[in-house]
Short mmCIF file of C-alpha atoms and ligand atoms in Angstrom, two decimals:
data_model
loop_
_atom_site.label_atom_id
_atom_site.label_comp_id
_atom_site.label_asym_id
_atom_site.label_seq_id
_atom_site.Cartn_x
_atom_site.Cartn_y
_atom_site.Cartn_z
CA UNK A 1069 -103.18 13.41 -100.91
CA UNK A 1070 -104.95 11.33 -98.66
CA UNK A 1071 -103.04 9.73 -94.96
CA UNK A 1072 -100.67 6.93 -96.57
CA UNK A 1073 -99.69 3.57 -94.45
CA UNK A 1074 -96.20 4.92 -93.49
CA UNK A 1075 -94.23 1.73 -92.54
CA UNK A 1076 -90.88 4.04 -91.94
CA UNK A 1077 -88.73 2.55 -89.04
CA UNK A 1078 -88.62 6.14 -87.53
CA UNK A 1079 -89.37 8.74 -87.31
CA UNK A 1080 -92.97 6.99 -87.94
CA UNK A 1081 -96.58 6.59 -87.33
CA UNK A 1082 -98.41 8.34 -84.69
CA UNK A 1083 -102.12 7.71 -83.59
CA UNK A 1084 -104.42 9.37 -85.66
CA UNK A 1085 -106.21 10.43 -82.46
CA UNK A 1086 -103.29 12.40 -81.00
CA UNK A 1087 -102.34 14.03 -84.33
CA UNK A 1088 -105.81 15.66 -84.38
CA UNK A 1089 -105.88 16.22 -80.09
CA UNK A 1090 -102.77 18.06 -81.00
CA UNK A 1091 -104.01 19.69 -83.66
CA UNK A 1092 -107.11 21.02 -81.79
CA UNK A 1093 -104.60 22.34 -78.85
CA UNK A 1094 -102.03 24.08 -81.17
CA UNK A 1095 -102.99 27.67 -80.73
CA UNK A 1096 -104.54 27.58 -77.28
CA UNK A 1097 -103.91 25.14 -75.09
CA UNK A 1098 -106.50 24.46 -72.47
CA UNK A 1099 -107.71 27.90 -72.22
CA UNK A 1100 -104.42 28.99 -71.27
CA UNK A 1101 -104.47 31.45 -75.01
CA UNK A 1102 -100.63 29.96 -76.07
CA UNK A 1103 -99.66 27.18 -77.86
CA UNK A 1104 -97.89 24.27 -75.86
CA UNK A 1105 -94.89 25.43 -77.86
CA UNK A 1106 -94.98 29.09 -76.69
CA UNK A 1107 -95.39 28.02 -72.75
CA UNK A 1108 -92.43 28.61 -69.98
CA UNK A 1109 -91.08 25.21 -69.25
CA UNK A 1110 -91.55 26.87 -65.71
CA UNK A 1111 -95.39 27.53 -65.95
CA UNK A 1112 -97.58 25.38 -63.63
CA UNK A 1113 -99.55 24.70 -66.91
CA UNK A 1114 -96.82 22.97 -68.40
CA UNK A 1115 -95.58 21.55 -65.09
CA UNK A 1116 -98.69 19.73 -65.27
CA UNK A 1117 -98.07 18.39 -68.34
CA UNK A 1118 -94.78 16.97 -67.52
CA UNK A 1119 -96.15 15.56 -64.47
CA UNK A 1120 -99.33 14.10 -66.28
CA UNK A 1121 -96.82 12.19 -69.28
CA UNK A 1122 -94.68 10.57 -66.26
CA UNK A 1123 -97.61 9.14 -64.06
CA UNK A 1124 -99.21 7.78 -66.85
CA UNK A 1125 -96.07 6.42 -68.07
CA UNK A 1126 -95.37 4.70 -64.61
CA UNK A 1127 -99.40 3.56 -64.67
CA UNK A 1128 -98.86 1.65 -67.84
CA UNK A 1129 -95.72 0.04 -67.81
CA UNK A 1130 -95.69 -0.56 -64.47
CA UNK A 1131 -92.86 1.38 -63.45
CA UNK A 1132 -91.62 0.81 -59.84
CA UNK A 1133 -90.98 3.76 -57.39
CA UNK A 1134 -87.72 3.24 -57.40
CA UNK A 1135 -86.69 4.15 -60.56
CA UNK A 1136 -86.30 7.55 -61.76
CA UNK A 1137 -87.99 8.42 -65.00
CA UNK A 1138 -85.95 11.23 -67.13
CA UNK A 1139 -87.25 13.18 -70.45
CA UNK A 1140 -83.66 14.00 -71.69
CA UNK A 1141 -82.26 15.21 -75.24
CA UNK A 1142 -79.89 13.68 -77.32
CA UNK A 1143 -81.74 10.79 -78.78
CA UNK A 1144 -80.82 7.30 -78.01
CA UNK A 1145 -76.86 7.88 -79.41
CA UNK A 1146 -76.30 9.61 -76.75
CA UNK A 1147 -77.02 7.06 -74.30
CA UNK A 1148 -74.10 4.82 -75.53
CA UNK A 1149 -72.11 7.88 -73.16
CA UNK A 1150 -74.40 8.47 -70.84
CA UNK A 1151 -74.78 4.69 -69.78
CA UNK A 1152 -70.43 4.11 -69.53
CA UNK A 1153 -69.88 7.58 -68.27
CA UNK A 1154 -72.66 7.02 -65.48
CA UNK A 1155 -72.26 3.22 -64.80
CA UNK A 1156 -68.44 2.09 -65.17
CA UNK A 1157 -68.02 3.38 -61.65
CA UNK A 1158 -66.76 0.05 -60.09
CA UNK A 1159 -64.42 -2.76 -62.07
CA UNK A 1160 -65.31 -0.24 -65.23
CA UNK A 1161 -65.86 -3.38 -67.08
CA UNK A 1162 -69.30 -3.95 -69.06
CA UNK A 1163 -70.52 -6.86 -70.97
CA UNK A 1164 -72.08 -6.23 -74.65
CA UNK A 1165 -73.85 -8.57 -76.46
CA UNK A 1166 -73.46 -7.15 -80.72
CA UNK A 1167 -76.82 -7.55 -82.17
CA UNK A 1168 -76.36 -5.34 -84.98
CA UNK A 1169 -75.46 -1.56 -85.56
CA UNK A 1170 -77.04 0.26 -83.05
CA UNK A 1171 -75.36 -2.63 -80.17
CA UNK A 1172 -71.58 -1.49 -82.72
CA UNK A 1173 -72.08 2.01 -81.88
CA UNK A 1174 -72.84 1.44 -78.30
CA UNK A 1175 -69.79 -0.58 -78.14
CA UNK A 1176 -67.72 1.33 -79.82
CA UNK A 1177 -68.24 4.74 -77.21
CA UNK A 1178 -68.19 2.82 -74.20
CA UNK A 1179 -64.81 1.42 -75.01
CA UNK A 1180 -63.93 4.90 -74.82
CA UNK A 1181 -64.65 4.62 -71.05
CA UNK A 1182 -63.48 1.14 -69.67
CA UNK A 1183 -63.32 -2.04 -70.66
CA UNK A 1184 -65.68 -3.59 -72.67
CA UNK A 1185 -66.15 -7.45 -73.20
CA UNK A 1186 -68.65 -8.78 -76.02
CA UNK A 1187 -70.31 -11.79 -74.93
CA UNK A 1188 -71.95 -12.58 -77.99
CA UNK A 1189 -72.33 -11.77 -81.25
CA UNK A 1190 -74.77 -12.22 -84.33
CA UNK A 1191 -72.21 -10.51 -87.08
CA UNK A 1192 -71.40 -13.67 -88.69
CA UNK A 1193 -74.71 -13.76 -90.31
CA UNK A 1194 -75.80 -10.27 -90.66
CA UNK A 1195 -77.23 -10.10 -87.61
CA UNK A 1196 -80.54 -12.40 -88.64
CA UNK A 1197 -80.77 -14.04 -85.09
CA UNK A 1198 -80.51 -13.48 -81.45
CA UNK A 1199 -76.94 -15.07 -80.47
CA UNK A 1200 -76.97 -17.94 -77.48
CA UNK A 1201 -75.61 -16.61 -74.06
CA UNK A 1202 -73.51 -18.61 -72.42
CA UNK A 1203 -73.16 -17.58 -68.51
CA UNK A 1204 -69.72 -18.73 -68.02
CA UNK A 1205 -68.57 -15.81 -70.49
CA UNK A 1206 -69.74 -12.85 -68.80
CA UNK A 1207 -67.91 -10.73 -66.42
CA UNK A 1208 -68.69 -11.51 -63.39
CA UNK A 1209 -67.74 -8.31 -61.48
CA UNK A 1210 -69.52 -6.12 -64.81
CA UNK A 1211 -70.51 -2.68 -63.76
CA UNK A 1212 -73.60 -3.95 -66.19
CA UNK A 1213 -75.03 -5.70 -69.01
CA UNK A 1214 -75.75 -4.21 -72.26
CA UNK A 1215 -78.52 -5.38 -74.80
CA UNK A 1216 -80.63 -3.73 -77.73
CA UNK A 1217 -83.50 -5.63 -77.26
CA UNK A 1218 -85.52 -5.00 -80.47
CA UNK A 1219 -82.93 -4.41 -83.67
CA UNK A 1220 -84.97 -2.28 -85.81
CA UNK A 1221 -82.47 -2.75 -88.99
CA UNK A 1222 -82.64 -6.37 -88.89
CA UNK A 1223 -86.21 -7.18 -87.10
CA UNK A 1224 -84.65 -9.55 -84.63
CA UNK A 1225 -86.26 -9.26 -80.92
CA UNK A 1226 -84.47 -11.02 -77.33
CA UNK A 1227 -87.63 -13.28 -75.95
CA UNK A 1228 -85.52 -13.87 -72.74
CA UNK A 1229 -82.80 -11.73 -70.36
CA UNK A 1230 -79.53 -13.28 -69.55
CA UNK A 1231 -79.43 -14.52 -66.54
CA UNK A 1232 -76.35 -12.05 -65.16
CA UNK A 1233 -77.18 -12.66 -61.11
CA UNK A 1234 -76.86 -8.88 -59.64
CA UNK A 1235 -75.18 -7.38 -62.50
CA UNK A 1236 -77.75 -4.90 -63.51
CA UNK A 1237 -79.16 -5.10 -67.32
CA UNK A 1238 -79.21 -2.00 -69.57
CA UNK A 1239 -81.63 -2.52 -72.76
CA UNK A 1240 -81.99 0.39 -75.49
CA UNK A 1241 -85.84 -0.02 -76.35
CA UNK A 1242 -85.51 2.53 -79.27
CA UNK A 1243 -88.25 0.10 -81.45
CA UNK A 1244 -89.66 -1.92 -78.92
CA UNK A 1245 -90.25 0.11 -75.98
CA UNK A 1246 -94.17 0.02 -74.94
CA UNK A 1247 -95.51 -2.68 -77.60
CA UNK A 1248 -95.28 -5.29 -75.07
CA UNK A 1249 -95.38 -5.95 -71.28
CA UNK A 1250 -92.08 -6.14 -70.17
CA UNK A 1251 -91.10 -6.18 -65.82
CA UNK A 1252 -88.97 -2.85 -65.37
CA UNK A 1253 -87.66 -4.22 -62.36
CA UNK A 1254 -85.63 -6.82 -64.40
CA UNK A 1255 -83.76 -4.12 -65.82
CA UNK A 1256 -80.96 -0.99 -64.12
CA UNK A 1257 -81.28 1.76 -67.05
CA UNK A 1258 -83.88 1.22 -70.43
CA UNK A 1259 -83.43 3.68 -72.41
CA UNK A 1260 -85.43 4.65 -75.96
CA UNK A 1261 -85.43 7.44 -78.35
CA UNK A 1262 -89.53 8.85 -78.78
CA UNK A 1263 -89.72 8.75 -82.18
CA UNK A 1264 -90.60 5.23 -82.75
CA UNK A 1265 -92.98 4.07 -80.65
CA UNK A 1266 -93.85 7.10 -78.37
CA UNK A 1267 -94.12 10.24 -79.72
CA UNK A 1268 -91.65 12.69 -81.82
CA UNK A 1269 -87.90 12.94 -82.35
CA UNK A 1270 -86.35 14.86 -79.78
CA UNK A 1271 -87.66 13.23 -76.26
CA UNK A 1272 -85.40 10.34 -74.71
CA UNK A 1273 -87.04 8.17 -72.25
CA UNK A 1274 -84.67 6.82 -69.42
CA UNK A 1275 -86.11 4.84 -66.70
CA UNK A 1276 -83.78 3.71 -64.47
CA UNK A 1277 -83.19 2.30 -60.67
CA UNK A 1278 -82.04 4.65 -58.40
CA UNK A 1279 -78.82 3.11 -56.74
CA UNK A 1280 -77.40 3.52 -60.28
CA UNK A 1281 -77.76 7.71 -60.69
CA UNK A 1282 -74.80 9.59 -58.92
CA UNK A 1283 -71.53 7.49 -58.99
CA UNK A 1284 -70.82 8.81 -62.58
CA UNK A 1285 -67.17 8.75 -63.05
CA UNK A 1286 -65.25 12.32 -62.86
CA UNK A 1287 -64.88 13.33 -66.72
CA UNK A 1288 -68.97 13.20 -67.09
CA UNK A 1289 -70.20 16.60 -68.14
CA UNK A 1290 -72.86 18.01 -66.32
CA UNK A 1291 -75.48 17.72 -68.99
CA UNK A 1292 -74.44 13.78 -69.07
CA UNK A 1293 -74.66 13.10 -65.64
CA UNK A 1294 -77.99 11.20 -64.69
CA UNK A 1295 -77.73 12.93 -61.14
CA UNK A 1296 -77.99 16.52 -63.07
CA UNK A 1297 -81.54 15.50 -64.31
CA UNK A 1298 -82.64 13.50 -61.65
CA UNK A 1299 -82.82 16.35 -58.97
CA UNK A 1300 -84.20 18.73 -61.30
CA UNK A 1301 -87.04 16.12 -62.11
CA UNK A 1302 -85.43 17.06 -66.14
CA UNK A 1303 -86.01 20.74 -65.91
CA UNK A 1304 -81.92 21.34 -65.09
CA UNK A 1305 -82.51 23.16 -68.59
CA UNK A 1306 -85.52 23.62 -70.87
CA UNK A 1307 -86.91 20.09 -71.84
CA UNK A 1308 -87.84 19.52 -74.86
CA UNK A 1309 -91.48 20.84 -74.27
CA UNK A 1310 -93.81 19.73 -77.06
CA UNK A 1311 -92.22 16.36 -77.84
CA UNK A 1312 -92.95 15.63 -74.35
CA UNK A 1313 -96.73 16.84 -74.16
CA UNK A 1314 -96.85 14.85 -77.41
CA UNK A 1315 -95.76 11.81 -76.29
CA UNK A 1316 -97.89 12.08 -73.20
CA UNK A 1317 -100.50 12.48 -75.45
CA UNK A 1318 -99.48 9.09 -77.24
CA UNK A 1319 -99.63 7.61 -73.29
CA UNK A 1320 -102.82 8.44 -72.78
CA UNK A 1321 -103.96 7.19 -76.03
CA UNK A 1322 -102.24 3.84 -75.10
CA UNK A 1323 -104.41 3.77 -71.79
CA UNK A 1324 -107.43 4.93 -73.22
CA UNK A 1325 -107.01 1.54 -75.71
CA UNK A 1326 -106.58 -1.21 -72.47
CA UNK A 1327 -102.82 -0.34 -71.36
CA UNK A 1328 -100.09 -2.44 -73.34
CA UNK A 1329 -101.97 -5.86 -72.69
CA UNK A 1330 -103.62 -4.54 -75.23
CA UNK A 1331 -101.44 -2.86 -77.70
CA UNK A 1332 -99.17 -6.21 -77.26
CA UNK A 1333 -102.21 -8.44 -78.68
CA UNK A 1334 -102.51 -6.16 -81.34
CA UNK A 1335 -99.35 -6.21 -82.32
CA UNK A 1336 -99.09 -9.75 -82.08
CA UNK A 1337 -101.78 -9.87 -84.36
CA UNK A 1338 -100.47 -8.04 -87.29
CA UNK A 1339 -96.93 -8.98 -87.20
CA UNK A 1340 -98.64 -12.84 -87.32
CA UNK A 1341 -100.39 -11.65 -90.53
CA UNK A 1342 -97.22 -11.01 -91.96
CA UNK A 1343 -95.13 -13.16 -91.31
CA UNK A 1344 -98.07 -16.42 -92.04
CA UNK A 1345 -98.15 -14.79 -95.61
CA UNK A 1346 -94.56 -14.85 -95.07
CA UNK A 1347 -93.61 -18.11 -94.46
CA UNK A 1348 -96.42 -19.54 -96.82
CA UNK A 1349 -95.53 -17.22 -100.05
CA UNK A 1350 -92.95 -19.09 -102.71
CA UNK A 1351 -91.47 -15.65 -103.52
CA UNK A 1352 -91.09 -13.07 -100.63
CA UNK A 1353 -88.82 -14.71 -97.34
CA UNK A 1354 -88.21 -13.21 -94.32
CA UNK A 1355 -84.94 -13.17 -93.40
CA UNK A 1356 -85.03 -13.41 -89.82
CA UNK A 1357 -84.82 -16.94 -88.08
CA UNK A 1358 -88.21 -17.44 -86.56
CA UNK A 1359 -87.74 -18.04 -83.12
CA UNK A 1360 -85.81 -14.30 -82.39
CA UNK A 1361 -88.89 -12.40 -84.51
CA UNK A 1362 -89.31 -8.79 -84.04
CA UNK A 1363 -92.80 -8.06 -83.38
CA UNK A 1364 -92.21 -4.22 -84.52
CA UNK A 1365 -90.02 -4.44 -87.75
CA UNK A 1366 -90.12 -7.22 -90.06
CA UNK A 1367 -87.71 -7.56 -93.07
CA UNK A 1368 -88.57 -9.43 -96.25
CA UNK A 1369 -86.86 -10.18 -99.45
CA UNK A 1370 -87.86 -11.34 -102.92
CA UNK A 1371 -85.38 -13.27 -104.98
CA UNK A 1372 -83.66 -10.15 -107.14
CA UNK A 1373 -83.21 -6.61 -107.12
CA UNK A 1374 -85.55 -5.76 -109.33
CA UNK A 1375 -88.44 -7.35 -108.07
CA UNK A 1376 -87.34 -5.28 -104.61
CA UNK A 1377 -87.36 -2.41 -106.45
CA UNK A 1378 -90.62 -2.86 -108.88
CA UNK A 1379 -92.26 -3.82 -105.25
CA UNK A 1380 -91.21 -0.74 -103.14
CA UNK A 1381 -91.94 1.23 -106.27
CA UNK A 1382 -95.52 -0.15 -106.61
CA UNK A 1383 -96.69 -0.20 -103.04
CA UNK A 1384 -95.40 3.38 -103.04
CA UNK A 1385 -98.01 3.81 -105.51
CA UNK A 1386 -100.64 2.26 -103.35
CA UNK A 1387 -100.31 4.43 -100.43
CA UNK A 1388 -97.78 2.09 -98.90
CA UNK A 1389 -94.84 4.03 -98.35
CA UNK A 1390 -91.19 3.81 -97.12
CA UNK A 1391 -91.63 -0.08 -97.34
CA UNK A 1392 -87.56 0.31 -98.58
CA UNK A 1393 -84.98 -1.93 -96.83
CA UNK A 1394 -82.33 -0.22 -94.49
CA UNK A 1395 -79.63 0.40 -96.60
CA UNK A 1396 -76.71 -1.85 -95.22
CA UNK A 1397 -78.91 -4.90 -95.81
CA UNK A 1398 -81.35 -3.79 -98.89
CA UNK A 1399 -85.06 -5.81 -99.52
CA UNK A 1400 -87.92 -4.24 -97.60
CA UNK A 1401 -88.81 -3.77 -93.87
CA UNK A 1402 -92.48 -3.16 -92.74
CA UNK A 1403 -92.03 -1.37 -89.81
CA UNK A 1404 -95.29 -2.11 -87.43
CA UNK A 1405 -95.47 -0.29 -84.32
CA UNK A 1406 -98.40 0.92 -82.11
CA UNK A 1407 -99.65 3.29 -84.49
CA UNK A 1408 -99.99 1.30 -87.63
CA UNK A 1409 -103.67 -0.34 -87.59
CA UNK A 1410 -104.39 -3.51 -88.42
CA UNK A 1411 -106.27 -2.17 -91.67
CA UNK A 1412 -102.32 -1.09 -92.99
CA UNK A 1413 -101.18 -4.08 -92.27
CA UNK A 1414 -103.62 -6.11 -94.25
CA UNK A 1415 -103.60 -3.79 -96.95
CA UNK A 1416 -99.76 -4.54 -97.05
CA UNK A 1417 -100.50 -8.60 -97.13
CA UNK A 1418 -103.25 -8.05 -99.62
CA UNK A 1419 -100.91 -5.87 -102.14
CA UNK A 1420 -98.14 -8.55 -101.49
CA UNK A 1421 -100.35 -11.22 -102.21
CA UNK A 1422 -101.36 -9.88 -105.60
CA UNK A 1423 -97.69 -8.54 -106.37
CA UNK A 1424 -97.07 -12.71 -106.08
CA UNK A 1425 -100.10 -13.77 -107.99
CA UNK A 1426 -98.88 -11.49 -110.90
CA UNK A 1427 -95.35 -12.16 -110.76
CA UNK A 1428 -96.20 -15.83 -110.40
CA UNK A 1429 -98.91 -15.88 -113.53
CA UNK A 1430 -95.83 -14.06 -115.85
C1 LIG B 698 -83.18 4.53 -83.88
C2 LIG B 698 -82.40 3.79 -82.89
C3 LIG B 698 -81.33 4.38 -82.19
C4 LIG B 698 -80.86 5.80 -82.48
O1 LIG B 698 -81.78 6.72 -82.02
P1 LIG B 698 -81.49 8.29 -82.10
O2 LIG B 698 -82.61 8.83 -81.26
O3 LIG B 698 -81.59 8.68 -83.54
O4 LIG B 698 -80.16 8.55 -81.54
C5 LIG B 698 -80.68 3.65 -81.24
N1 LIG B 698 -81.04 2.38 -80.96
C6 LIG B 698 -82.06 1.77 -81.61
C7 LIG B 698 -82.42 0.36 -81.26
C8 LIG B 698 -82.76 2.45 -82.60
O5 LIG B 698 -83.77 1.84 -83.24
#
């Protein structure tokens, strides 16, 4: 079988050009005769290759020098601890705005912790829009304020922060994290699981401002304390090696292409595809209200079941695969991130245009 368009919401997509660089490297990497997988996470080759994925990381988003920038395990659930265990340290009160499920389960650990105030919340209506923040209900002695800031189930995107004075601003970029230019220095802790837009499952990314590692409060395990990772520059144990070097790999790739400038005009470019066929087609609708679109995962309906069904079955057919809904709100969702190209995305538009042309003519 040939490469399909793979529009899963993650694990997903990687460049074509890093799949085959780390193909070439498997067995022997860099005349060193092992396999990246096979190296001491002590070896100065591999050292290098830490080293190599975090400066380039800091070179294209940006990153200022002080913030600390940790390759931890876990995945992005285990942030929702980390983050309370690490930053209730003062008042031990955090504000939470509830975007959808992934905001739910970071609420629902740090109220484990402290006390936990929701701001705002876009429940009532299944989460299809970015709620309205109104300053006069936040906390105003928060330890810090908590966003998702791309909702992958629901393909709703925040276009502006809260304006929350010193408090700092913690954002899990699981979907969204390197697909546009964002200012770190707007943010205390972003945090995002690799396996969406930056490289395999098993890496975490956590960039975040100094001042806030090493006040965690006293029940933190050691392997949850930022401080523990920090000083050991995330070697307090064995990282997780080849997700790393893969995702450095993916960081190179994204410099190689123009830096996220770049990649973010891309990506505005097919997500517009979409969503003009979108908003012009008299039987698929997006379900997201237009102003809080996701530029990474779109969700689309048609008007039954079936049709959902004959259409995910179809485009499966067509090489356009895992096009299927999440489950707790069914229809389709064409995830889009860095490593789809534009020629996937108009193959998707062109197969939904003829799936509405037949339907249509029946
Ligand atoms: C996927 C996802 C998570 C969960 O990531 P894991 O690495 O599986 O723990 C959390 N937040 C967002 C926004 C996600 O998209």
């Amino acid at each position: 079988m040939e490469r399909v368009y793979n529009f899963s919401a993650g694990p997903s997509m990687l460049p074509i050009e890093v799949l085959k660089k780390a193909a070439d490297e498997m067995t022997n990497y860099n005349n060193t005769g092992m396999s990246v997988m096979e190296m001491s996470h002590r070896s100065v080759a591999y050292q290098n290759i830490i080293d190599k994925a975090e400066s380039n990381l800091r070179e294209i988003m940006n990153i200022p020098d002080n913030y600390k920038v940790l390759f931890l395990q876990g995945g992005a659930s285990t942030q929702f601890a980390m983050i309370p265990l690490n930053l209730l340290n003062k008042s031990q009160k955090a504000d939470y705005v509830n975007t959808g499920a992934w905001s739910k389960k970071a609420i629902a650990e740090a109220k484990k912790y402290g006390e936990v105030n929701v701001v705002a919340s876009s429940e009532d209506k299944t989460y299809t829009y970015i709620p309205e923040l109104n300053k006069e209900s936040f906390t105003k002695d928060a330890d810090y304020f908590y966003i998702t800031s791309n909702n992958t189930i629901y393909g709703t995107k925040f276009n502006e922060l809260p304006d929350v004075g010193e408090v700092p601003i913690v954002a899990d970029m699981s979907s969204n994290i390197l697909s546009e230019e964002i200012d770190v220095s707007k943010y205390g802790v972003i945090f995002a699981g690799a396996q969406k837009n930056m490289g395999p499952a098993g890496v975490t990314v956590v960039i975040i401002r100094e001042d806030l590692i090493g006040s965690c409060i006293d029940i933190t395990p050691t392997m949850l304390n930022y401080k523990t990772h920090s000083e050991k520059g995330s070697m307090f144990n064995t990282p997780p090696t080849y997700s790393i070097y893969v995702a450095g790999l993916v960081f190179e790739w994204i410099k190689e292409l123009g830096g996220i400038k770049a990649i973010q005009q891309k990506n505005e470019e097919k997500a517009n595809l979409i969503y003009k066929f979108l908003d012009n087609s008299n039987l698929f609708k997006g379900t997201v209200v237009k102003k809080d679109r996701s530029l990474m995962n779109i969700p689309f309906v048609l008007p039954t079941d079936e049709l959902n069904n004959k259409f995910i079955k179809e485009a499966s057919q067509k090489g356009l695969v895992n096009l299927k809904g999440h489950r707790s709100v069914g229809g389709m969702r064409a995830s889009i991130y860095n490593a789809m190209p534009i020629e996937g995305v108009n193959t998707l538009v062109s197969f939904m245009k003829d799936f509405e042309d037949r339907i249509n003519g029946m």
